Coordinates of C-alpha atoms in Angstrom, one line a residue:
M1 CA 17.1 -19.5 -28.6
P2 CA 20.6 -19.7 -30.1
N3 CA 23.3 -20.4 -27.5
N4 CA 26.2 -18.8 -29.4
K5 CA 26.5 -15.1 -28.5
N6 CA 27.4 -14.3 -32.1
D7 CA 24.1 -15.8 -33.4
F8 CA 21.9 -14.4 -30.7
K9 CA 19.2 -11.9 -31.6
P10 CA 17.2 -10.2 -28.8
Y11 CA 13.4 -10.2 -29.0
I12 CA 13.4 -6.4 -29.6
P13 CA 16.2 -5.7 -32.2
A14 CA 18.9 -3.2 -31.3
E15 CA 17.8 -0.8 -34.1
R16 CA 14.2 -0.7 -32.9
V17 CA 13.3 1.9 -30.2
V18 CA 10.2 1.3 -28.1
P19 CA 9.0 2.8 -24.8
E20 CA 11.3 1.7 -22.0
F21 CA 12.5 4.3 -19.5
T22 CA 9.1 6.0 -18.9
V23 CA 7.3 7.7 -16.1
T24 CA 4.9 4.7 -15.9
S25 CA 7.7 2.1 -15.6
I26 CA 9.6 4.2 -13.0
L27 CA 6.6 4.9 -10.8
I28 CA 5.4 1.3 -10.8
G29 CA 8.9 0.0 -10.3
V30 CA 9.5 2.2 -7.3
L31 CA 6.2 1.2 -5.8
L32 CA 7.1 -2.5 -6.2
A33 CA 10.6 -2.0 -4.9
I34 CA 9.2 -0.5 -1.7
V35 CA 6.5 -3.2 -1.4
F36 CA 8.7 -6.2 -2.0
G37 CA 11.5 -4.6 0.1
A38 CA 9.1 -4.2 3.1
A39 CA 7.6 -7.7 2.6
N40 CA 11.0 -9.4 2.3
A41 CA 12.4 -7.4 5.3
Y42 CA 9.6 -8.9 7.4
L43 CA 10.0 -12.3 6.0
G44 CA 13.8 -12.4 6.4
L45 CA 13.6 -11.2 10.0
R46 CA 11.1 -13.9 10.7
V47 CA 12.5 -16.9 8.9
G48 CA 16.0 -15.9 7.9
M49 CA 15.5 -16.0 4.1
T50 CA 14.0 -13.9 1.4
I51 CA 12.4 -14.6 -2.0
S52 CA 13.2 -13.4 -5.5
A53 CA 11.0 -10.5 -6.5
S54 CA 11.8 -10.4 -10.3
I55 CA 9.1 -12.7 -11.6
P56 CA 6.3 -11.5 -9.3
A57 CA 7.3 -7.9 -10.2
A58 CA 7.3 -8.7 -13.9
V59 CA 3.9 -10.4 -13.7
I60 CA 2.3 -7.5 -11.7
S61 CA 3.8 -5.0 -14.1
M62 CA 2.3 -6.8 -17.1
G63 CA -1.1 -6.9 -15.3
I64 CA -1.0 -3.2 -14.7
I65 CA 0.6 -1.9 -17.9
R66 CA -1.1 -4.3 -20.3
M67 CA -4.4 -5.0 -18.7
I68 CA -5.2 -1.7 -16.9
L69 CA -3.3 1.0 -18.8
R70 CA -3.8 -0.8 -22.1
K71 CA -0.2 -0.4 -23.2
D72 CA 2.0 -3.0 -24.8
S73 CA 5.7 -2.7 -24.2
I74 CA 7.8 -5.6 -23.0
L75 CA 10.8 -3.3 -22.3
E76 CA 8.7 -1.1 -19.9
N77 CA 7.7 -4.3 -18.1
N78 CA 11.3 -5.4 -18.0
L79 CA 12.4 -2.0 -16.4
V80 CA 9.6 -2.3 -13.8
Q81 CA 10.9 -5.7 -12.7
T82 CA 14.5 -4.4 -12.7
I83 CA 13.6 -1.5 -10.4
G84 CA 11.1 -3.6 -8.3
S85 CA 13.5 -6.5 -7.6
A86 CA 16.1 -4.2 -6.2
G87 CA 14.0 -3.8 -3.1
E88 CA 14.2 -7.5 -2.2
S89 CA 18.0 -7.5 -2.5
V90 CA 18.5 -4.3 -0.4
A91 CA 16.2 -5.8 2.2
A92 CA 18.1 -9.1 2.2
G93 CA 21.5 -7.4 2.8
A94 CA 20.2 -5.1 5.5
I95 CA 18.2 -7.5 7.6
F96 CA 21.0 -10.1 7.7
T97 CA 23.3 -7.8 9.5
L98 CA 21.9 -4.5 10.9
P99 CA 19.5 -6.0 13.5
A100 CA 22.7 -6.5 15.6
L101 CA 22.8 -2.8 16.2
F102 CA 19.2 -2.8 17.6
L103 CA 20.0 -5.8 19.8
W104 CA 23.0 -4.0 21.3
A105 CA 20.9 -1.0 21.9
K106 CA 18.3 -3.1 23.7
E107 CA 21.2 -4.4 25.9
G108 CA 22.2 -0.8 26.6
V109 CA 25.6 -1.2 24.9
I110 CA 25.0 1.5 22.3
D111 CA 22.4 4.1 21.4
P112 CA 19.7 2.9 19.0
P113 CA 20.8 3.4 15.4
S114 CA 19.0 6.1 13.5
M115 CA 16.9 5.5 10.4
V116 CA 19.5 7.6 8.5
T117 CA 22.3 5.2 9.4
I118 CA 20.3 2.2 8.3
S119 CA 19.2 3.8 5.0
L120 CA 22.8 5.0 4.3
V121 CA 24.3 1.5 4.8
A122 CA 21.7 0.1 2.4
L123 CA 22.1 3.0 -0.1
V124 CA 25.9 2.9 -0.2
G125 CA 25.9 -0.9 -0.5
G126 CA 23.3 -0.9 -3.2
L127 CA 24.9 1.8 -5.3
L128 CA 28.3 0.1 -5.0
G129 CA 26.8 -3.2 -6.0
V130 CA 25.4 -1.7 -9.2
A131 CA 28.6 0.2 -9.9
F132 CA 30.8 -2.9 -9.4
M133 CA 28.6 -5.1 -11.6
V134 CA 28.4 -2.7 -14.7
P135 CA 31.9 -3.4 -16.0
L136 CA 31.3 -7.1 -15.6
R137 CA 28.2 -7.1 -17.9
Q138 CA 30.1 -7.6 -21.2
A139 CA 32.2 -10.4 -19.7
L140 CA 29.5 -12.3 -17.9
I141 CA 26.2 -11.6 -19.7
V142 CA 27.4 -11.2 -23.3
E143 CA 30.7 -13.1 -23.7
E144 CA 29.4 -16.1 -21.8
H145 CA 25.9 -16.3 -23.2
G146 CA 25.1 -20.0 -23.5
T147 CA 27.7 -20.8 -20.8
L148 CA 26.2 -19.1 -17.8
P149 CA 22.5 -20.0 -17.6
F150 CA 21.4 -17.3 -15.1
P151 CA 18.3 -19.3 -14.2
E152 CA 16.1 -16.6 -12.6
G153 CA 17.0 -14.0 -15.3
T154 CA 16.2 -16.5 -18.1
A155 CA 13.0 -17.5 -16.4
C156 CA 11.9 -13.9 -16.0
A157 CA 12.6 -13.3 -19.7
E158 CA 10.4 -16.3 -20.5
V159 CA 7.6 -14.8 -18.4
L160 CA 7.9 -11.5 -20.2
L161 CA 8.0 -13.2 -23.6
A162 CA 4.8 -15.0 -22.6
G163 CA 3.2 -11.6 -22.0
E164 CA -0.1 -12.4 -23.5
Q165 CA -0.8 -14.5 -20.3
G166 CA 0.2 -11.6 -18.1
G167 CA -3.3 -10.7 -16.9
S168 CA -4.3 -14.1 -15.6
K169 CA -0.8 -14.5 -14.0
A170 CA -1.1 -11.1 -12.3
S171 CA -4.5 -12.0 -10.9
T172 CA -2.9 -15.1 -9.3
V173 CA -0.3 -13.0 -7.5
F174 CA -2.9 -10.5 -6.4
A175 CA -5.3 -13.2 -5.2
G176 CA -2.5 -14.7 -3.0
L177 CA -1.6 -11.2 -1.7
G178 CA -5.2 -10.4 -0.8
I179 CA -6.0 -13.7 0.9
S180 CA -2.7 -13.7 2.8
A181 CA -3.2 -10.1 4.1
F182 CA -6.7 -10.9 5.2
Y183 CA -5.6 -14.1 6.9
K184 CA -2.7 -12.4 8.7
F185 CA -5.1 -9.6 9.9
V186 CA -7.6 -12.1 11.3
A187 CA -4.9 -14.2 13.0
D188 CA -2.5 -11.7 14.4
G189 CA -4.6 -8.5 14.2
M190 CA -8.0 -9.6 15.4
K191 CA -6.6 -12.7 17.0
V192 CA -9.6 -14.8 16.1
F193 CA -7.2 -17.8 16.2
P194 CA -3.6 -18.2 17.3
S195 CA -0.9 -18.1 14.6
E196 CA 1.1 -20.8 16.4
V197 CA 0.0 -24.1 17.9
N198 CA 2.4 -25.7 20.3
Y199 CA 2.5 -28.8 22.5
D200 CA 5.1 -29.5 25.2
I201 CA 5.7 -33.2 25.5
T202 CA 5.6 -33.7 29.2
A203 CA 6.6 -37.4 29.0
Y204 CA 9.7 -36.4 27.1
K205 CA 11.0 -33.5 29.2
G206 CA 12.6 -30.7 27.3
A207 CA 10.9 -31.6 24.0
A208 CA 8.1 -29.8 22.2
V209 CA 6.4 -29.8 18.8
G210 CA 4.1 -27.4 17.0
V211 CA 3.3 -25.5 13.8
Q212 CA 2.9 -21.9 12.9
V213 CA -0.2 -21.6 10.7
L214 CA 0.9 -18.6 8.6
P215 CA 0.6 -18.1 4.8
A216 CA 4.2 -16.8 4.3
L217 CA 5.6 -20.0 5.8
A218 CA 3.6 -22.2 3.5
G219 CA 4.7 -20.0 0.6
V220 CA 8.4 -20.3 1.6
G221 CA 8.1 -24.1 1.8
Y222 CA 6.4 -24.3 -1.6
I223 CA 8.9 -22.1 -3.3
C224 CA 11.9 -23.8 -1.7
G225 CA 10.5 -27.2 -2.4
P226 CA 10.3 -30.4 -0.3
K227 CA 14.0 -31.1 -0.1
I228 CA 15.0 -27.7 1.4
S229 CA 12.0 -27.7 3.7
S230 CA 12.8 -31.2 4.9
Y231 CA 16.4 -30.2 5.7
M232 CA 15.2 -27.3 7.7
L233 CA 12.7 -29.5 9.6
A234 CA 15.4 -32.1 10.2
G235 CA 17.6 -29.4 11.8
S236 CA 14.7 -28.4 14.1
T237 CA 14.1 -32.0 14.9
L238 CA 17.7 -32.4 16.1
S239 CA 17.4 -29.3 18.3
W240 CA 13.9 -29.8 19.7
L241 CA 13.6 -33.6 20.0
V242 CA 17.3 -34.6 20.6
L243 CA 19.5 -31.8 22.0
M244 CA 16.9 -30.1 24.3
P245 CA 15.8 -33.3 25.9
A246 CA 19.4 -34.3 26.3
I247 CA 20.2 -31.0 28.1
A248 CA 17.1 -31.4 30.3
L249 CA 18.1 -35.0 31.1
F250 CA 21.7 -34.4 32.0
G251 CA 21.5 -30.9 33.2
G252 CA 19.2 -31.6 36.2
D253 CA 19.3 -28.7 38.7
A254 CA 22.6 -27.4 37.4
I255 CA 23.0 -23.7 36.4
I256 CA 25.1 -23.6 33.3
F257 CA 26.4 -20.5 31.5
P258 CA 24.8 -18.6 29.8
G259 CA 21.7 -19.6 31.8
N260 CA 20.8 -18.0 35.2
D261 CA 18.3 -20.6 36.4
P262 CA 18.4 -24.4 37.1
I263 CA 17.9 -26.4 33.9
S264 CA 15.2 -28.4 35.5
T265 CA 13.0 -25.2 35.8
L266 CA 13.3 -24.3 32.2
A267 CA 10.4 -24.9 29.7
P268 CA 11.3 -26.1 26.2
G269 CA 11.1 -22.5 24.9
D270 CA 13.5 -21.3 27.5
L271 CA 15.9 -24.2 26.8
W272 CA 15.9 -23.1 23.2
G273 CA 16.5 -19.4 24.0
T274 CA 19.2 -20.1 26.5
Y275 CA 21.3 -22.8 24.9
I276 CA 20.1 -24.0 21.5
K277 CA 20.3 -20.6 19.8
Y278 CA 24.1 -20.6 20.4
I279 CA 24.4 -24.1 19.0
G280 CA 22.4 -23.1 16.0
A281 CA 24.4 -19.9 15.5
G282 CA 27.6 -22.0 15.5
A283 CA 26.1 -24.3 12.9
V284 CA 24.9 -21.3 10.7
A285 CA 28.3 -19.6 10.9
A286 CA 30.1 -22.9 10.1
G287 CA 27.7 -23.6 7.2
G288 CA 28.3 -20.2 5.7
I289 CA 32.1 -20.6 5.9
I290 CA 31.9 -24.2 4.5
S291 CA 29.8 -23.0 1.6
L292 CA 32.4 -20.2 0.9
V293 CA 35.4 -22.6 1.2
K294 CA 33.7 -25.1 -1.1
N295 CA 33.3 -22.4 -3.7
L296 CA 36.9 -21.0 -3.4
P297 CA 38.1 -22.7 -6.6
L298 CA 35.1 -21.3 -8.4
I299 CA 35.6 -17.9 -6.8
G300 CA 39.2 -17.8 -7.9
R301 CA 38.4 -18.8 -11.5
T302 CA 35.5 -16.3 -11.5
F303 CA 37.6 -13.4 -10.5
A304 CA 40.5 -14.2 -12.8
Q305 CA 38.2 -14.7 -15.8
A306 CA 36.3 -11.6 -15.1
M307 CA 39.5 -9.5 -14.9
Q308 CA 40.8 -11.1 -18.1
S309 CA 37.5 -10.3 -19.9
M310 CA 37.5 -6.7 -18.6
S311 CA 41.1 -6.2 -19.8
K312 CA 40.4 -7.3 -23.3
N313 CA 40.3 -4.6 -25.9
H314 CA 36.7 -3.8 -26.4
T315 CA 37.4 -0.5 -28.1
A316 CA 34.7 -0.9 -30.8
S317 CA 32.3 2.0 -30.6
K318 CA 29.2 0.8 -28.9
T319 CA 26.6 2.7 -30.8
L320 CA 24.0 0.0 -30.7
R321 CA 21.3 0.6 -28.1
T322 CA 21.7 -2.9 -26.6
E323 CA 25.4 -2.4 -26.0
Q324 CA 25.4 0.9 -24.1
D325 CA 26.5 0.8 -20.4
L326 CA 27.0 3.6 -17.9
P327 CA 30.4 5.2 -18.6
M328 CA 33.3 4.0 -16.6
P329 CA 34.6 7.5 -15.6
A330 CA 31.2 8.2 -14.0
L331 CA 31.3 4.9 -12.1
L332 CA 34.8 5.5 -10.8
V333 CA 33.8 8.9 -9.5
L334 CA 30.7 7.3 -7.8
V335 CA 32.8 4.6 -6.2
L336 CA 35.4 7.1 -4.9
A337 CA 32.7 9.4 -3.6
L338 CA 30.9 6.6 -1.8
A339 CA 34.2 5.4 -0.2
V340 CA 34.8 9.0 1.1
V341 CA 31.2 9.0 2.5
V342 CA 31.9 5.7 4.4
W343 CA 35.1 7.2 5.7
L344 CA 34.0 10.7 6.7
V345 CA 30.3 10.7 7.4
P346 CA 29.6 10.2 11.2
A347 CA 26.7 7.8 10.6
F348 CA 29.4 5.2 9.6
P349 CA 31.6 4.4 12.6
V350 CA 34.3 3.3 10.1
N351 CA 37.9 4.6 9.7
L352 CA 40.0 4.8 6.5
V353 CA 40.9 1.1 6.8
G354 CA 37.3 0.2 7.1
A355 CA 36.4 2.2 4.0
L356 CA 39.2 0.4 2.0
I357 CA 37.8 -3.0 3.2
V358 CA 34.4 -2.0 1.9
V359 CA 35.8 -1.1 -1.6
V360 CA 38.2 -4.0 -1.9
F361 CA 36.0 -6.8 -0.5
G362 CA 32.9 -5.2 -2.1
F363 CA 34.4 -5.4 -5.6
F364 CA 35.7 -8.9 -5.0
F365 CA 32.3 -10.3 -3.7
A366 CA 30.3 -8.4 -6.3
T367 CA 32.4 -10.2 -9.0
V368 CA 31.9 -13.5 -7.2
S369 CA 28.2 -13.0 -6.6
S370 CA 27.6 -11.9 -10.2
R371 CA 29.1 -15.0 -11.7
M372 CA 27.8 -17.5 -9.1
V373 CA 24.2 -16.5 -9.6
G374 CA 24.8 -17.1 -13.3
L375 CA 25.8 -20.7 -12.5
V376 CA 23.7 -21.7 -9.5
G377 CA 21.0 -19.0 -9.3
S378 CA 20.3 -16.4 -6.7
S379 CA 18.8 -18.9 -4.2
N380 CA 22.2 -20.7 -3.9
N381 CA 24.3 -17.6 -3.7
P382 CA 26.3 -17.8 -0.4
V383 CA 25.7 -14.2 0.6
S384 CA 25.6 -15.1 4.3
G385 CA 29.0 -16.9 3.9
M386 CA 30.5 -13.8 2.3
A387 CA 29.1 -11.6 5.0
I388 CA 30.4 -13.9 7.7
A389 CA 33.9 -13.9 6.1
T390 CA 33.8 -10.1 5.8
L391 CA 32.7 -9.7 9.4
I392 CA 35.5 -12.0 10.7
I393 CA 38.2 -10.2 8.7
A394 CA 36.8 -6.7 9.4
T395 CA 36.5 -7.3 13.1
L396 CA 40.1 -8.7 13.3
V397 CA 41.5 -5.8 11.2
L398 CA 39.7 -3.2 13.2
K399 CA 40.8 -4.8 16.5
S400 CA 44.4 -4.9 15.3
T401 CA 44.3 -1.2 14.4
G402 CA 43.1 -0.3 17.8
V403 CA 39.4 0.2 17.0
T404 CA 37.9 -2.0 19.8
G405 CA 34.9 -2.1 22.0
T406 CA 31.5 -0.8 20.9
T407 CA 33.0 1.4 18.2
G408 CA 34.8 -1.6 16.6
M409 CA 31.7 -3.8 16.9
M410 CA 29.5 -1.2 15.2
G411 CA 32.1 -0.6 12.5
A412 CA 32.3 -4.3 11.8
I413 CA 28.5 -4.6 11.5
C414 CA 28.3 -1.6 9.2
I415 CA 31.1 -2.9 7.0
G416 CA 29.4 -6.4 6.9
G417 CA 26.0 -4.8 6.1
I418 CA 27.4 -2.8 3.2
I419 CA 29.2 -5.9 1.8
C420 CA 26.1 -8.0 2.2
V421 CA 24.0 -5.5 0.3
I422 CA 26.7 -5.2 -2.4
A423 CA 26.7 -9.0 -3.0
A424 CA 22.9 -9.2 -3.0
I425 CA 22.5 -6.3 -5.4
A426 CA 25.3 -7.4 -7.7
G427 CA 23.6 -10.8 -8.0
D428 CA 20.2 -9.3 -8.6
C429 CA 21.6 -6.8 -11.2
S430 CA 23.2 -9.7 -13.1
Q431 CA 19.9 -11.6 -13.3
D432 CA 18.1 -8.4 -14.4
L433 CA 20.7 -7.6 -17.1
K434 CA 20.4 -11.2 -18.4
T435 CA 16.7 -10.7 -18.7
G436 CA 17.3 -7.5 -20.5
F437 CA 19.9 -9.1 -22.8
I438 CA 17.3 -11.7 -23.9
V439 CA 14.4 -9.3 -24.5
G440 CA 16.5 -6.5 -26.0
A441 CA 16.6 -3.9 -23.3
T442 CA 19.0 -1.0 -23.1
P443 CA 21.7 -1.9 -20.4
K444 CA 22.3 1.7 -19.4
K445 CA 18.7 2.3 -18.8
Q446 CA 18.4 -0.9 -16.7
Q447 CA 21.5 0.1 -14.7
I448 CA 20.0 3.5 -13.9
G449 CA 16.7 1.8 -13.1
E450 CA 18.5 -0.5 -10.7
M451 CA 20.0 2.5 -8.9
I452 CA 16.5 4.1 -8.7
G453 CA 15.2 1.0 -7.1
V454 CA 18.1 1.0 -4.7
I455 CA 17.5 4.6 -3.7
A456 CA 13.7 4.1 -3.2
S457 CA 14.1 0.8 -1.2
S458 CA 17.0 2.2 0.9
V459 CA 14.9 5.1 2.1
A460 CA 12.0 2.7 2.9
I461 CA 14.1 0.0 4.6
G462 CA 15.3 2.3 7.4
G463 CA 11.7 3.1 8.3
V464 CA 10.5 -0.5 8.0
M465 CA 13.3 -1.9 10.2
Y466 CA 12.8 0.8 12.8
L467 CA 9.0 0.2 12.8
L468 CA 9.4 -3.6 13.3
D469 CA 11.8 -3.0 16.2
Q470 CA 9.5 -0.5 17.8
A471 CA 6.5 -2.9 17.4
W472 CA 8.0 -6.2 18.6
G473 CA 11.8 -5.9 19.1
Y474 CA 14.4 -8.0 17.3
G475 CA 15.0 -11.4 18.9
S476 CA 11.3 -11.7 19.9
D477 CA 9.0 -14.6 18.8
Q478 CA 7.5 -12.3 16.1
I479 CA 10.8 -11.3 14.5
P480 CA 13.7 -13.5 15.8
A481 CA 16.1 -12.0 13.2
P482 CA 18.2 -15.3 13.1
Q483 CA 20.9 -14.0 10.8
G484 CA 21.4 -10.7 12.5
T485 CA 21.5 -12.3 15.9
M486 CA 24.2 -14.7 14.7
M487 CA 26.2 -11.9 13.2
K488 CA 26.0 -10.0 16.5
M489 CA 27.3 -13.0 18.5
L490 CA 30.1 -13.5 16.0
V491 CA 31.4 -10.0 16.3
E492 CA 31.0 -10.0 20.1
G493 CA 32.9 -13.3 20.3
I494 CA 35.9 -11.9 18.4
M495 CA 36.0 -8.5 20.1
N496 CA 35.5 -9.5 23.8
A497 CA 35.4 -13.3 24.0
Q498 CA 32.3 -13.3 26.2
L499 CA 30.4 -16.1 24.4
P500 CA 29.6 -19.7 25.4
W501 CA 32.1 -21.1 23.0
A502 CA 31.4 -24.7 24.0
L503 CA 27.9 -24.4 22.7
I504 CA 29.0 -22.6 19.5
L505 CA 31.6 -25.3 18.8
I506 CA 29.0 -28.0 19.3
G507 CA 27.0 -26.3 16.4
V508 CA 30.2 -26.1 14.3
C509 CA 30.8 -29.8 14.8
V510 CA 27.2 -30.6 13.9
A511 CA 27.6 -28.6 10.7
I512 CA 30.8 -30.5 9.8
V513 CA 29.1 -33.9 10.3
V514 CA 26.1 -32.7 8.2
E515 CA 28.5 -31.7 5.4
I516 CA 30.3 -35.0 5.6
L517 CA 26.9 -36.8 5.2
K518 CA 26.5 -34.6 2.0
I519 CA 23.4 -32.8 3.4
P520 CA 23.1 -29.1 2.5
V521 CA 24.5 -27.4 5.5
M522 CA 22.8 -24.0 5.5
P523 CA 19.1 -25.1 5.4
F524 CA 19.9 -27.7 8.1
A525 CA 21.8 -25.2 10.2
V526 CA 19.1 -22.5 9.9
G527 CA 16.5 -25.2 10.8
M528 CA 18.5 -25.9 14.0
Y529 CA 18.4 -22.2 14.9
L530 CA 14.7 -21.6 14.3
P531 CA 11.8 -22.8 16.3
F532 CA 10.3 -26.2 15.4
S533 CA 6.9 -24.7 14.8
L534 CA 8.2 -22.3 12.2
N535 CA 9.9 -25.0 10.2
A536 CA 6.9 -27.3 10.5
G537 CA 4.8 -24.5 8.8
I538 CA 7.4 -24.3 6.0
M539 CA 7.3 -28.1 5.6
C540 CA 3.6 -28.0 5.0
G541 CA 4.2 -25.9 1.9
G542 CA 7.0 -28.2 0.9
I543 CA 4.6 -31.2 1.1
V544 CA 2.1 -29.4 -1.2
R545 CA 4.9 -28.9 -3.7
F546 CA 6.0 -32.6 -3.4
I547 CA 2.4 -33.7 -4.2
M548 CA 2.2 -31.3 -7.2
E549 CA 5.5 -32.5 -8.6
R550 CA 4.5 -36.2 -8.4
R551 CA 0.9 -36.1 -9.5
K552 CA 0.0 -38.0 -12.6
A553 CA -0.4 -35.4 -15.4
P554 CA 1.4 -34.4 -18.6
E555 CA 4.7 -32.7 -17.9
E556 CA 3.7 -29.4 -19.5
E557 CA 0.5 -29.3 -17.5
K558 CA 2.3 -30.2 -14.4
K559 CA 4.9 -27.4 -15.0
E560 CA 2.2 -24.8 -15.6
G561 CA 0.5 -25.8 -12.3
I562 CA 3.7 -25.6 -10.3
D563 CA 4.4 -22.2 -11.9
R564 CA 0.9 -20.9 -10.9
G565 CA 1.6 -22.1 -7.4
I566 CA 4.9 -20.1 -7.3
L567 CA 3.1 -17.0 -8.3
Y568 CA 0.3 -17.6 -5.8
T569 CA 2.8 -18.3 -2.9
S570 CA 4.8 -15.2 -3.9
G571 CA 1.6 -13.3 -3.3
L572 CA 1.0 -15.1 0.0
I573 CA 4.5 -14.1 1.2
A574 CA 4.1 -10.5 0.0
G575 CA 0.6 -10.2 1.5
E576 CA 1.7 -11.4 5.0
G577 CA 4.8 -9.2 4.9
L578 CA 2.8 -6.1 4.1
M579 CA 0.2 -6.9 6.7
G580 CA 2.9 -7.5 9.2
V581 CA 4.2 -4.0 8.5
I582 CA 0.7 -2.6 8.9
L583 CA 0.2 -4.4 12.2
A584 CA 3.5 -3.1 13.4
V585 CA 2.2 0.4 12.7
L586 CA -0.9 -0.3 14.7
A587 CA 1.2 -1.6 17.5
V588 CA 3.5 1.4 17.6
V589 CA 0.6 3.9 17.6
G590 CA -1.1 1.9 20.3
V591 CA -4.4 0.9 18.5
D592 CA -3.6 -2.8 18.1
K593 CA -5.8 -3.6 21.1
V594 CA -8.8 -2.0 19.4
V595 CA -9.0 -4.7 16.6
D596 CA -8.2 -7.6 19.1
V597 CA -11.5 -9.6 19.5
S598 CA -9.9 -12.6 21.2
G599 CA -11.5 -11.7 24.5
S600 CA -15.0 -12.2 23.1
F601 CA -14.4 -14.6 20.2
S602 CA -11.8 -17.2 19.3
I603 CA -11.9 -20.5 17.3
G604 CA -8.8 -21.8 19.3
N605 CA -6.1 -24.2 18.2
I606 CA -8.3 -26.6 16.4
G607 CA -9.9 -23.8 14.4
A608 CA -6.4 -22.5 13.6
L609 CA -5.4 -25.9 12.2
V610 CA -8.6 -26.1 10.1
V611 CA -8.1 -22.7 8.6
F612 CA -4.5 -23.5 7.8
V613 CA -5.5 -26.7 6.0
L614 CA -8.1 -24.6 4.0
L615 CA -5.3 -22.3 3.0
L616 CA -3.1 -25.2 1.8
L617 CA -6.1 -26.6 -0.1
S618 CA -6.5 -23.2 -1.8
L619 CA -2.8 -23.5 -2.9
V620 CA -3.6 -27.0 -4.3
R621 CA -6.7 -25.6 -6.1
V622 CA -4.6 -22.9 -7.7
C623 CA -2.0 -25.5 -8.9
L624 CA -4.8 -27.6 -10.4
G625 CA -6.8 -24.6 -11.6
G626 CA -5.6 -24.5 -15.2
K627 CA -5.8 -28.2 -15.8
K628 CA -7.8 -27.9 -19.0
S629 CA -6.0 -25.0 -20.5
K630 CA -3.4 -25.5 -23.2

């Protein structure tokens, strides 16, 4: 593929018109946006991270359109993944911030947020993210082709171009989805075996180890790889095998804020819930800010270059299909209308200043996010850091303008939620437009498709978040909502200074030490915050990836095997996420006890470990499955 933008020719030439924006592509795309949005919402609330949905959506699309409907259109497949991947980004932005509102409602501080409020925050953020990214397409996607790699967008284009393999790849995703959904139902629905195996080390008071034997965790570990998985486990090791035993050893019978009971009476899980989560939150907040500060030079250059590129005289008539964007006047009207909605609609507890913060910071971080994903990929995009910075500034501004108390806290979270969705969607839209640039899609149709995906997933995310809260409650073992809990504590700390700042500062200092040692801060900090058993499950998937990367085989064969594993584990994550939503429905309607057979049959902890090992072996088998294929 030529790197020079002047020499580049898309796969489908500009003068050729093929099916693209069709009823089929829209319906399949909307369905996948809802599916991956719900699955990623569950995953993010459980482990604090989400997965990219572009490649799985593209593969599933090819499986349906090419193999089932017997149609052959790469641009239809591309539009499906464009619409479908929007659900993941909307979910990521929403679940990193909005659980704070549910946690305050549980404490009796505010009334529970309505599904309308949640959906509106996601919808406004998503539409603004697309609107802010559109004028950047020429500068970032076209002008810098060959300079900005856009790793996920390029990889997705390669998958689409290798469409003749779409059927077999789609079956891999569906196999992982089906196996994972059944596994989750047997473990957490029927309760044939526990999904978590724990052991308190009595000889080492305050310490505990364990593993959560769930498919999604193994999938996350495999996709993230052994390094990120090991950093997360290292963070948990520091919390569960160093800090907690130290608290138990030196605390004795003392009652230390925020605890209400003597430390000597607390089990390891209670020590974690009472003290370690604040240390972990401090580390996560510091990690987000550190990642943002480290990228400040890049952020400055990004914004300046984008503005210069946009100000260039691009007056040539864009009659070519592959150069058509949504018109700027329509986008300006949309942005203005959404700003007025944020200001005046009662669902947003935000004044005029808050609405201005949304527009100004939203455009800034959309620009930053769009360029950064082009350089380092969506997985390394510091969305959390942007949200943290926005929350701090928004809370301080609202407090200084007299908007304090619960109104100020809710306003700050809503502003942070919108900005988080803007950054996530802008990055996703950039990757999708890069894919479209390579395969020869029509940008305007992709941008409309992205908005359709935003609308569909925003409507769904409100129901999903409400459902999960009704079933288990945020902050519980099932859905700890690590990012949302941390955002809540951050806003509270600024508004009313009722936090155990000593514990939070310990976490901040740990994050600084980790950064000095040149260890990636965010995975380590998230590992500190999350239970050891959860990170151990992720590490198991990372170990499988480590083995697959280092097995003796030709490089091409090894890469094909690893790619099959990524598709299979994407299915594992989606399957568990969807079954988690289904189990939440059963819990809400009160029939979850009907399928529970633990009273009459259970294979216990040993059986749980055996089944988990079999699941990991199935992943190994998938990676090795095409060994003889060319």
